[in-house]
Coordinates of C-alpha atoms in Angstrom, one line a residue:
X13 CA 0.0 -0.1 0.0
X14 CA 2.9 2.9 1.1
X15 CA 4.7 1.7 -2.2
X16 CA 1.7 2.2 -4.3
X17 CA 1.6 5.6 -2.6
X18 CA 4.8 6.2 -4.1
X19 CA 3.8 5.1 -7.1
X20 CA 1.3 7.8 -7.7
X21 CA 3.3 10.4 -5.8
X22 CA 5.7 9.9 -8.0
X23 CA 3.6 9.6 -11.6
X24 CA 2.2 13.1 -10.6
X25 CA 5.5 14.6 -9.9
X26 CA 6.9 13.3 -13.4
X27 CA 3.2 14.3 -15.7
X28 CA 4.0 17.6 -13.6
X29 CA 7.0 17.5 -14.7
X30 CA 6.8 16.7 -18.6
X31 CA 3.9 19.6 -18.1
X32 CA 6.2 21.7 -17.3
X33 CA 8.4 20.8 -19.8
X34 CA 5.9 21.1 -23.3
X35 CA 4.4 23.9 -22.1
X36 CA 8.5 25.4 -22.1
X37 CA 8.8 24.1 -25.8
X38 CA 4.9 24.1 -27.8
X39 CA 4.3 28.0 -25.7
X40 CA 6.5 29.7 -27.4
X41 CA 6.5 28.1 -30.4
X42 CA 2.5 28.9 -31.2
X43 CA 3.0 32.3 -29.8
X44 CA 5.8 31.7 -32.7
X45 CA 2.9 30.7 -35.2
X46 CA 0.9 33.7 -34.3
X47 CA 3.1 36.4 -34.3
X48 CA 3.9 34.6 -37.4
X49 CA 0.3 34.8 -38.5
X50 CA -0.4 37.9 -38.0
X51 CA 2.0 38.9 -40.3
X52 CA 0.9 36.8 -42.7
X53 CA -2.3 38.7 -42.2
X54 CA -1.1 42.2 -42.3
X55 CA 1.6 41.2 -45.6
X56 CA -2.3 40.1 -46.7
X57 CA -4.2 43.1 -46.2
X58 CA -1.0 45.2 -46.9
X59 CA -0.8 43.2 -50.5
X60 CA -5.1 43.9 -50.9
X61 CA -4.4 47.6 -50.1
X62 CA -1.7 48.0 -52.6
X63 CA -4.0 46.3 -55.5
X64 CA -6.5 48.4 -54.8
X65 CA -3.7 50.7 -56.2
X66 CA -3.1 48.9 -58.8
X67 CA -7.0 48.5 -59.5
X68 CA -7.3 51.7 -59.5
X69 CA -8.5 52.0 -63.0
X70 CA -12.1 49.9 -61.1
X71 CA -11.9 52.1 -58.0
X72 CA -10.4 55.4 -58.7
X73 CA -12.5 57.9 -56.8
X74 CA -14.4 55.6 -54.8
X75 CA -13.8 54.6 -51.4
X76 CA -12.2 51.9 -49.6
X77 CA -15.0 49.3 -49.2
X78 CA -16.5 48.9 -45.9
X79 CA -14.5 45.8 -44.9
X80 CA -11.4 47.2 -46.4
X81 CA -12.1 50.6 -44.0
X82 CA -13.1 48.7 -41.6
X83 CA -10.0 46.0 -40.9
X84 CA -7.7 49.3 -41.6
X85 CA -9.2 51.6 -38.8
X86 CA -10.0 48.1 -36.3
X87 CA -5.6 48.1 -36.7
X88 CA -3.2 49.1 -34.2
X89 CA -2.3 53.1 -35.3
X90 CA 1.9 51.1 -35.5
X91 CA 4.3 53.3 -37.3
X92 CA 4.9 50.6 -39.7
X93 CA 1.1 50.6 -40.6
X94 CA 0.8 54.2 -41.2
X95 CA 3.7 54.9 -42.8
X96 CA 2.6 51.6 -45.5
X97 CA -0.8 53.7 -45.5
X98 CA 0.8 57.9 -45.9
X99 CA 3.4 56.1 -49.1
X100 CA 0.1 54.5 -50.5
X101 CA -1.2 58.4 -49.9
X102 CA 0.8 59.7 -51.6
X103 CA 0.7 57.1 -54.7
X104 CA -3.2 57.5 -55.0
X105 CA -2.4 61.5 -55.0
X106 CA -0.5 61.0 -57.7
X107 CA -2.4 58.7 -60.7
X108 CA -5.2 60.7 -59.6
X109 CA -3.4 63.4 -61.0
X110 CA -2.7 61.8 -63.6
X111 CA -5.9 60.9 -64.5
X112 CA -7.4 64.5 -64.4
X113 CA -5.0 65.3 -66.8
X114 CA -6.2 62.5 -69.2
X115 CA -9.8 63.3 -68.6
X116 CA -9.0 66.8 -69.9
X117 CA -9.8 66.9 -74.0
X118 CA -7.7 69.0 -75.9
X119 CA -9.4 70.1 -78.9
X120 CA -7.3 71.1 -81.9
X121 CA -8.8 73.1 -84.9
X122 CA -6.7 71.9 -86.9
X123 CA -7.0 68.2 -88.9
X124 CA -4.2 66.2 -90.1
X125 CA -1.2 63.2 -88.8
X126 CA 0.9 66.4 -87.1
X127 CA -2.4 67.1 -84.6
X128 CA -3.4 63.1 -83.9
X129 CA -1.9 62.0 -79.7
X130 CA 0.4 58.8 -80.2
X131 CA -1.3 56.3 -79.9
X132 CA -3.2 55.4 -76.2
X133 CA -0.9 52.8 -75.1
X134 CA -1.4 51.2 -72.3
X135 CA -0.3 53.0 -69.2
X136 CA 0.7 51.3 -66.2
X137 CA -2.7 50.3 -66.7
X138 CA -4.1 52.7 -65.0
X139 CA -6.3 53.8 -67.2
X140 CA -10.1 53.0 -66.0
X141 CA -12.6 51.4 -68.0
X142 CA -14.9 55.3 -67.9
X143 CA -12.4 56.6 -69.3
X144 CA -11.4 54.3 -72.2
X145 CA -14.5 54.1 -72.7
X146 CA -14.9 58.3 -72.1
X147 CA -11.2 58.1 -74.8
X148 CA -12.6 55.4 -77.3
X149 CA -15.6 58.2 -77.8
X150 CA -13.7 61.1 -78.3
X151 CA -12.0 59.1 -80.9
X152 CA -14.9 58.5 -82.8
X153 CA -16.1 62.7 -82.0
X154 CA -12.6 63.6 -83.8
X155 CA -12.6 60.7 -86.4
X156 CA -16.3 62.9 -87.0
X157 CA -14.8 66.0 -87.5
X158 CA -11.9 65.3 -89.5
X159 CA -14.4 63.7 -92.0
X160 CA -16.7 67.3 -91.2
X161 CA -13.9 69.0 -92.2
X162 CA -12.5 67.1 -95.1
X163 CA -15.2 68.3 -96.8
X164 CA -15.7 71.7 -95.8
X165 CA -16.0 74.8 -98.1
X166 CA -12.8 75.9 -100.2
X167 CA -12.1 78.7 -97.4
X168 CA -12.4 76.1 -94.8
X169 CA -9.8 73.4 -96.0
X170 CA -7.9 77.2 -97.2
X171 CA -7.2 77.9 -93.2
X172 CA -6.7 74.2 -92.5
X173 CA -4.5 74.2 -95.0
X174 CA -2.6 77.0 -93.4
X175 CA -2.8 76.1 -90.1
X176 CA -1.3 72.9 -90.8
X177 CA 1.9 75.0 -92.2
X178 CA 2.6 76.0 -89.2
X179 CA 2.3 72.8 -87.6
X180 CA 4.6 71.2 -90.8
X181 CA 7.5 74.4 -90.1
X182 CA 8.0 73.4 -86.4
X183 CA 9.4 70.6 -87.9
X184 CA 7.3 67.8 -85.3
X185 CA 9.4 64.1 -86.7
X186 CA 7.3 61.6 -87.4
X187 CA 8.6 58.9 -85.7
X188 CA 5.6 55.9 -86.2
X189 CA 5.6 54.1 -82.9
X190 CA 8.3 53.9 -80.3
X191 CA 9.0 51.7 -78.3
X192 CA 9.9 48.4 -76.3
X193 CA 11.3 46.9 -79.7
X194 CA 12.9 50.7 -80.8
X195 CA 15.5 50.7 -77.4
X196 CA 15.5 46.9 -77.6
X197 CA 18.9 47.3 -80.0
X198 CA 19.7 50.9 -79.5
X199 CA 23.7 52.1 -79.5
X200 CA 25.7 55.5 -79.0
X201 CA 24.3 55.4 -75.2
X202 CA 25.5 58.5 -73.4
X203 CA 24.6 59.4 -69.7
X204 CA 23.4 63.2 -69.5
X205 CA 22.1 63.5 -66.1
X206 CA 19.5 63.7 -63.6
X207 CA 17.7 65.2 -61.8
X208 CA 16.0 64.2 -58.3
X209 CA 13.6 62.0 -59.7
X210 CA 14.8 61.0 -63.2
X211 CA 18.1 60.4 -64.7
X212 CA 18.4 61.4 -68.9
X213 CA 20.4 59.1 -71.3
X214 CA 21.2 60.2 -74.9
X215 CA 21.1 57.1 -77.4
X216 CA 20.3 56.5 -81.4
X217 CA 17.6 54.5 -82.8
X218 CA 18.0 53.0 -86.1
X219 CA 20.8 54.3 -86.6
X220 CA 19.9 57.3 -87.3
X221 CA 17.4 58.9 -84.5
X222 CA 19.1 60.5 -81.8
X223 CA 16.4 61.0 -78.8
X224 CA 16.5 61.1 -75.0
X225 CA 15.7 57.9 -72.8
X226 CA 14.2 59.6 -70.0
X227 CA 13.4 56.2 -66.6
X228 CA 13.4 56.8 -63.1
X229 CA 16.6 57.3 -61.5
X230 CA 17.4 54.1 -59.4
X231 CA 19.9 55.7 -57.0
X232 CA 18.4 59.8 -57.3
X233 CA 16.8 61.8 -54.2
X234 CA 13.4 60.3 -54.3
X235 CA 14.3 57.1 -53.9
X236 CA 16.6 57.3 -51.9
X237 CA 15.0 60.1 -49.4
X238 CA 11.9 57.1 -50.3
X239 CA 13.4 54.1 -49.3
X240 CA 15.2 54.8 -46.4
X241 CA 12.0 56.0 -44.7
X242 CA 9.1 53.6 -46.2
X243 CA 11.5 50.5 -47.1
X244 CA 9.3 49.5 -50.4
X245 CA 11.8 49.6 -53.4
X246 CA 8.5 48.7 -55.5
X247 CA 6.8 51.1 -54.1
X248 CA 8.6 54.3 -54.3
X249 CA 9.1 53.4 -57.2
X250 CA 6.1 53.5 -58.7
X251 CA 5.4 56.9 -56.9
X252 CA 8.2 58.1 -58.7
X253 CA 7.6 56.9 -62.1
X254 CA 4.2 59.1 -61.8
X255 CA 6.1 62.0 -62.5
X256 CA 7.4 60.5 -65.6
X257 CA 3.8 59.3 -66.4
X258 CA 2.1 62.7 -66.4
X259 CA 5.1 64.0 -67.9
X260 CA 4.2 62.0 -71.1
X261 CA 0.3 62.7 -70.4
X262 CA 1.0 66.6 -70.2
X263 CA 3.2 65.7 -73.8
X264 CA 0.6 64.3 -75.2
X265 CA -2.0 66.2 -74.9
X266 CA -0.3 69.5 -75.2
X267 CA 1.8 69.9 -78.2
X268 CA 3.3 72.5 -79.0
X269 CA 6.7 73.5 -81.3
X270 CA 7.7 74.7 -77.7
X271 CA 6.9 71.4 -75.9
X272 CA 9.7 68.7 -76.4
X273 CA 7.9 66.0 -79.0
X274 CA 7.1 62.6 -77.2
X275 CA 7.8 59.7 -79.4
X276 CA 6.7 57.3 -77.9
X277 CA 6.8 54.9 -74.6
X278 CA 8.5 51.4 -73.0
X279 CA 7.4 49.0 -70.1
X280 CA 9.4 46.9 -68.9
X281 CA 11.2 44.8 -65.7
X282 CA 14.5 45.8 -64.8
X283 CA 15.8 46.0 -61.0
X284 CA 13.3 43.4 -59.6
X285 CA 10.6 46.3 -60.6
X286 CA 8.0 44.9 -63.4
X287 CA 6.7 47.7 -65.6
X288 CA 9.7 50.2 -64.9
X289 CA 8.7 52.9 -67.7
X290 CA 10.8 54.7 -70.0
X291 CA 9.8 58.1 -72.2
X292 CA 11.3 58.7 -75.5
X293 CA 11.1 61.6 -76.1
X294 CA 13.0 64.4 -78.5
X295 CA 16.7 65.5 -78.1
X296 CA 18.0 68.7 -77.0
X297 CA 20.8 70.7 -76.1
X298 CA 20.6 72.1 -72.4
X299 CA 20.6 75.6 -72.0
X300 CA 24.8 77.0 -70.5
X301 CA 23.6 80.7 -69.7
X302 CA 26.9 82.0 -69.2
X303 CA 27.9 80.7 -73.0
X304 CA 24.3 82.3 -74.2
X305 CA 25.6 85.6 -72.8
X306 CA 28.2 85.7 -75.8
X307 CA 26.1 84.2 -78.9
X308 CA 24.5 87.1 -80.9
X309 CA 21.8 89.3 -80.3
X310 CA 19.3 87.8 -82.8
X311 CA 19.9 83.9 -80.9
X312 CA 19.2 85.4 -77.9
X313 CA 16.4 86.9 -79.1
X314 CA 15.3 83.8 -80.5
X315 CA 15.2 82.2 -77.5
X316 CA 13.2 84.5 -75.7
X317 CA 10.7 84.7 -78.5
X318 CA 10.1 80.8 -78.0
X319 CA 9.4 81.6 -74.3
X320 CA 7.5 84.0 -74.4
X321 CA 5.2 82.0 -77.4
X322 CA 5.3 79.0 -75.0
X323 CA 4.4 80.6 -72.0
X324 CA 1.1 82.5 -74.9
X325 CA 0.2 79.0 -75.4
X326 CA -0.1 77.5 -72.1
X327 CA -1.6 80.4 -70.4
X328 CA -5.0 79.6 -73.2
X329 CA -4.3 75.4 -73.2
X330 CA -6.8 72.8 -73.8
X331 CA -6.5 72.0 -70.2
X332 CA -6.2 75.7 -68.8
X333 CA -4.0 77.7 -67.5
X334 CA -0.7 75.4 -67.2
X335 CA 2.1 77.5 -64.6
X336 CA 5.7 75.8 -64.7
X337 CA 6.1 75.1 -60.7
X338 CA 9.8 74.4 -61.3
X339 CA 11.1 76.6 -63.8
X340 CA 14.6 76.8 -64.5
X341 CA 17.1 77.3 -67.5
X342 CA 18.1 73.5 -67.2
X343 CA 13.7 72.9 -67.8
X344 CA 14.8 74.1 -71.0
X345 CA 16.4 72.7 -74.1
X346 CA 18.0 73.6 -77.4
X347 CA 16.6 72.4 -80.9
X348 CA 18.2 73.4 -83.6
X349 CA 17.6 77.0 -81.9
X350 CA 14.5 77.1 -81.1
X351 CA 14.6 77.1 -77.3
X352 CA 11.7 73.7 -75.2
X353 CA 10.6 72.7 -72.1
X354 CA 11.4 69.7 -71.1
X355 CA 10.6 69.2 -67.7
X356 CA 6.8 68.7 -67.2
X357 CA 6.3 66.9 -64.1
X358 CA 5.8 69.5 -61.7
X359 CA 3.6 71.6 -64.0
X360 CA 0.1 72.1 -63.1
X361 CA -3.2 73.8 -64.2
X362 CA -4.2 74.5 -60.3
X363 CA -4.7 77.9 -59.6
X364 CA -5.3 78.9 -56.5
X365 CA -8.0 79.0 -54.3
X366 CA -9.2 82.3 -52.6
X367 CA -11.8 84.5 -51.0
X368 CA -13.2 81.6 -48.4
X369 CA -13.8 82.5 -45.2
X370 CA -11.0 81.3 -44.0
X371 CA -8.8 82.0 -46.3
X372 CA -5.5 84.1 -45.6
X373 CA -5.0 87.6 -46.3
X374 CA -1.9 86.9 -48.5
X375 CA -3.8 84.0 -50.5
X376 CA -2.9 85.4 -53.7
X377 CA 1.1 86.7 -52.9
X378 CA 3.0 85.5 -55.4
X379 CA 6.9 86.1 -53.6
X380 CA 10.0 85.8 -55.5
X381 CA 13.9 86.8 -53.8
X382 CA 13.6 90.3 -55.3
X383 CA 9.7 91.4 -55.3
X384 CA 6.8 89.8 -54.2
X385 CA 2.9 90.8 -55.8
X386 CA -0.5 90.4 -54.8
X387 CA -2.6 89.7 -57.5
X388 CA -7.1 90.2 -57.5
X389 CA -9.3 87.2 -56.2
X390 CA -12.1 87.3 -58.7
X391 CA -14.6 84.1 -58.5
X392 CA -13.5 82.2 -55.6
X393 CA -9.2 82.4 -57.8
X394 CA -5.5 84.3 -57.2
X395 CA -7.1 86.6 -60.9
X396 CA -4.4 85.0 -63.6
X397 CA -2.2 83.9 -61.5
X398 CA -0.4 80.6 -63.7
X399 CA -0.1 82.8 -66.0
X400 CA 2.1 85.8 -64.6
X401 CA 4.6 83.6 -62.2
X402 CA 5.4 81.8 -65.5
X403 CA 5.6 86.1 -67.0
X404 CA 8.2 87.0 -64.2
X405 CA 9.6 84.0 -64.1
X406 CA 10.7 84.2 -67.7
X407 CA 11.6 88.3 -66.9
X408 CA 14.0 87.3 -64.7
X409 CA 15.9 84.5 -65.7
X410 CA 16.0 85.0 -69.6
X411 CA 14.1 89.0 -70.3
X412 CA 16.7 90.5 -68.1
X413 CA 19.2 88.8 -69.7
X414 CA 19.2 87.8 -72.6
X415 CA 17.2 90.8 -75.1
X416 CA 19.2 94.3 -74.7
X417 CA 22.2 93.1 -74.5
X418 CA 24.2 94.2 -77.9
X419 CA 20.3 94.7 -79.6
X420 CA 20.3 97.3 -82.2
X421 CA 20.6 100.8 -81.5
X422 CA 17.3 101.7 -82.9
X423 CA 15.3 98.3 -81.1
X424 CA 16.7 99.3 -77.3
X425 CA 13.9 101.6 -76.3
X426 CA 11.3 99.0 -77.5
X427 CA 13.2 96.2 -75.9
X428 CA 13.5 98.2 -72.7
X429 CA 10.1 98.8 -72.4
X430 CA 9.4 94.8 -72.8
X431 CA 11.7 93.8 -70.0
X432 CA 10.6 96.7 -67.8
X433 CA 6.7 96.3 -68.3
X434 CA 7.2 92.5 -67.2
X435 CA 9.6 93.0 -64.8
X436 CA 6.6 95.1 -62.9
X437 CA 3.9 92.6 -64.2
X438 CA 2.4 95.4 -66.1
X439 CA 2.0 93.4 -68.6
X440 CA 0.4 90.3 -69.2
X441 CA 1.9 86.9 -71.5
X442 CA -1.0 88.6 -75.1
X443 CA 0.7 92.3 -75.0
X444 CA 4.2 91.1 -74.2
X445 CA 3.7 88.3 -76.9
X446 CA 2.5 91.0 -79.5
X447 CA 5.3 94.0 -78.7
X448 CA 8.2 91.4 -79.3
X449 CA 6.3 89.4 -82.3
X450 CA 6.8 93.6 -83.6
X451 CA 9.9 93.7 -82.8
X452 CA 10.5 90.4 -85.3
X453 CA 8.5 91.8 -87.7
X454 CA 10.4 95.3 -87.2
X455 CA 14.0 93.5 -86.9
X456 CA 13.0 91.5 -90.3
X457 CA 12.3 93.5 -92.9
X458 CA 14.5 95.8 -91.3
X459 CA 12.7 98.4 -90.4
X460 CA 15.2 99.2 -87.9
X461 CA 17.0 100.9 -89.7
X462 CA 15.4 103.3 -91.6
X463 CA 15.8 106.4 -89.0
X464 CA 19.5 106.2 -89.3
X465 CA 21.3 108.6 -90.0
X466 CA 25.1 107.1 -90.7
X467 CA 26.8 108.4 -94.0
X468 CA 30.0 106.5 -95.6
X469 CA 33.5 107.6 -95.1
X470 CA 34.8 104.4 -98.2
X471 CA 34.3 102.7 -101.1
X472 CA 34.2 99.3 -101.5
X473 CA 35.4 97.4 -104.2
X474 CA 32.9 94.6 -105.6
X475 CA 34.5 91.0 -106.4
X476 CA 32.1 88.5 -107.0
X477 CA 32.6 85.3 -106.5
X478 CA 35.9 85.4 -104.6
X479 CA 35.9 85.1 -100.3
X480 CA 39.2 85.8 -98.1
X481 CA 40.8 83.5 -96.5
X482 CA 42.8 84.2 -92.9
X483 CA 43.2 88.0 -92.2
X484 CA 40.4 87.3 -89.3
X485 CA 40.1 89.4 -86.4
X486 CA 37.2 88.6 -83.7
X487 CA 34.6 90.7 -82.3
X488 CA 32.0 90.7 -80.0
X489 CA 28.9 89.2 -80.2
X490 CA 30.1 86.5 -83.6
X491 CA 28.7 83.4 -85.1
X492 CA 32.4 82.2 -85.3
X493 CA 34.2 82.0 -82.3
X494 CA 37.8 83.0 -84.1
X495 CA 36.4 85.2 -86.2
X496 CA 34.4 88.4 -86.5
X497 CA 30.7 87.4 -88.7
X498 CA 27.9 89.1 -87.9
X499 CA 24.1 88.4 -89.6
X500 CA 23.3 91.7 -91.8
X501 CA 19.6 93.1 -93.0
X502 CA 21.7 93.9 -96.4
X503 CA 25.1 95.1 -97.6
X504 CA 24.5 99.3 -96.4
X505 CA 24.6 97.4 -93.0
X506 CA 27.5 95.2 -93.6
X507 CA 29.7 98.0 -94.2
X508 CA 28.4 100.6 -91.3
X509 CA 29.2 97.2 -89.6
X510 CA 33.0 97.3 -91.2
X511 CA 33.0 100.9 -90.9
X512 CA 32.7 101.1 -86.7
X513 CA 35.3 98.2 -86.6
X514 CA 39.0 100.8 -86.7
X515 CA 40.4 97.1 -87.8
X516 CA 38.1 96.3 -90.9
X517 CA 39.0 96.6 -94.5
X518 CA 36.8 94.0 -96.4
X519 CA 34.4 92.1 -95.7
X520 CA 32.6 89.1 -97.3
X521 CA 28.9 87.5 -98.1
X522 CA 28.4 84.3 -96.7
X523 CA 25.5 82.4 -98.4
X524 CA 24.4 81.5 -95.3
X525 CA 21.2 83.5 -93.6
X526 CA 20.1 83.1 -90.4
X527 CA 16.2 81.9 -88.7
X528 CA 15.7 85.8 -89.7
X529 CA 16.2 85.6 -93.4
X530 CA 19.6 87.8 -92.3
X531 CA 23.0 87.0 -94.3
X532 CA 25.9 85.9 -92.7
X533 CA 29.2 88.6 -93.4
X534 CA 33.0 87.2 -93.0
X535 CA 34.7 90.6 -91.7
X536 CA 38.1 90.9 -92.5
X537 CA 41.4 93.3 -91.3
X538 CA 42.6 93.0 -95.4
X539 CA 42.1 91.8 -99.3
X540 CA 45.5 89.4 -99.2
X541 CA 44.6 85.8 -100.0
X542 CA 42.0 86.2 -102.6
X543 CA 40.5 83.4 -103.8
X544 CA 37.2 81.9 -105.6
X545 CA 34.9 81.1 -103.6
X546 CA 31.3 80.3 -106.3
X547 CA 28.4 81.8 -104.3
X548 CA 30.6 84.4 -102.2
X549 CA 30.4 88.3 -102.0
X550 CA 33.4 89.9 -101.5
X551 CA 33.8 94.5 -100.6
X552 CA 37.3 95.6 -100.1
X553 CA 37.7 99.1 -99.2
X554 CA 39.3 100.8 -101.2
X555 CA 40.2 104.7 -99.2
X556 CA 38.8 106.1 -96.4

């Protein structure tokens, strides 16, 4: 009996020991699996939230489903979850901005391939089904509009042809449909530079067409800061890529001779990220302001005129008044001497609201480093704020440096008036363009020479099909760095230039002209090296 009691007590102790051991071994294991399950559910809900953004074409503008919203609200407000939600909200906001631009209709008055938007290929599968139907309806309306215009009266046809001539003169390249197949075998790839978001490369397609390739810079400021803060390379790439998508959308909608042309785009997997986007655009030369200050006035005037024509278009664009929030010379390039804006990811059509009960008095205040402006509040909006911001930036970055210096003396009073009026915002973009076009008219037609009373003191011998080699001297500003090559309207103006240079003894009228039709003239110190040259005229000074 005593032995049985001992055995029962021993069995009880053994079972207690085994139970304790089991708890020590398996309770942590259960907690681990439970935590892992929580992480899986958290990951699942995170992916579900991401799929809501991925499939925004079905849900953009709609609230999340009640079940998802309830579960989101019921989760603990951890810092990781807050950061994830913050990143997803930023992605959603940028997506909705792109879609707002894609909804707007760009109605063009003329017909032809130059006016037809590029094929609406996939923009990261973001376009909602309702918008796709809207775009199909727009295409049908555009086709009916084109067919109607093709049957219009002769006068209307002539008008359309005239408008087409304007666009044809802008040399818009017909590239077909450039895409992934076009950049698969590009050659001569060269890194050009990068900003906060994008990296830009120069490349050659089909051994003939030079293009710019724009893609998200994985080592850039935006990606680096986003990954440090949120830890998700996929989502950070998606956030950054919407800037490129927005820029492509605006290039597609805002086709103008002074906006860089979009040739196409490509989506492909890269760096373990699905559907990375590359924009294929027209290639331009970056602006070097120090170099521009050394170029002839005619070329600097062309840049300012290009800029004013661009800003006039943006002020009256089909999307509404567009402002360039990041307005710096580096956002522009030169293509064949014409200024073109290349960076549109920071453009906006939103005008500052004002006049609400809670609005501050300074709602319509435009602040710049040198001075500030206060605009009127009309019908709840700061009147003309997008146009005025662009115009003042054009004044402080371009006009004040490029317009007046070394201009023909007869044009300087009008140029000074343009600079002063834009610097005070006394004129809008319409008035500014009218006055710059007037300067162009005076210059192209030689009217700036009519009031000059200069009398020539020398006679010149005219030599046909003759040139002069050597005998160079330098002048500023010149089209030729190691000589003195200037543009003139007539032989009379060339004689006046030669007599104003103490070292000039001869000049040669070349068969080259500038964009205004002025002739390039080479000025020489003498005529000791005459040589035959077809199409050139040499004028040699014979006396003083």
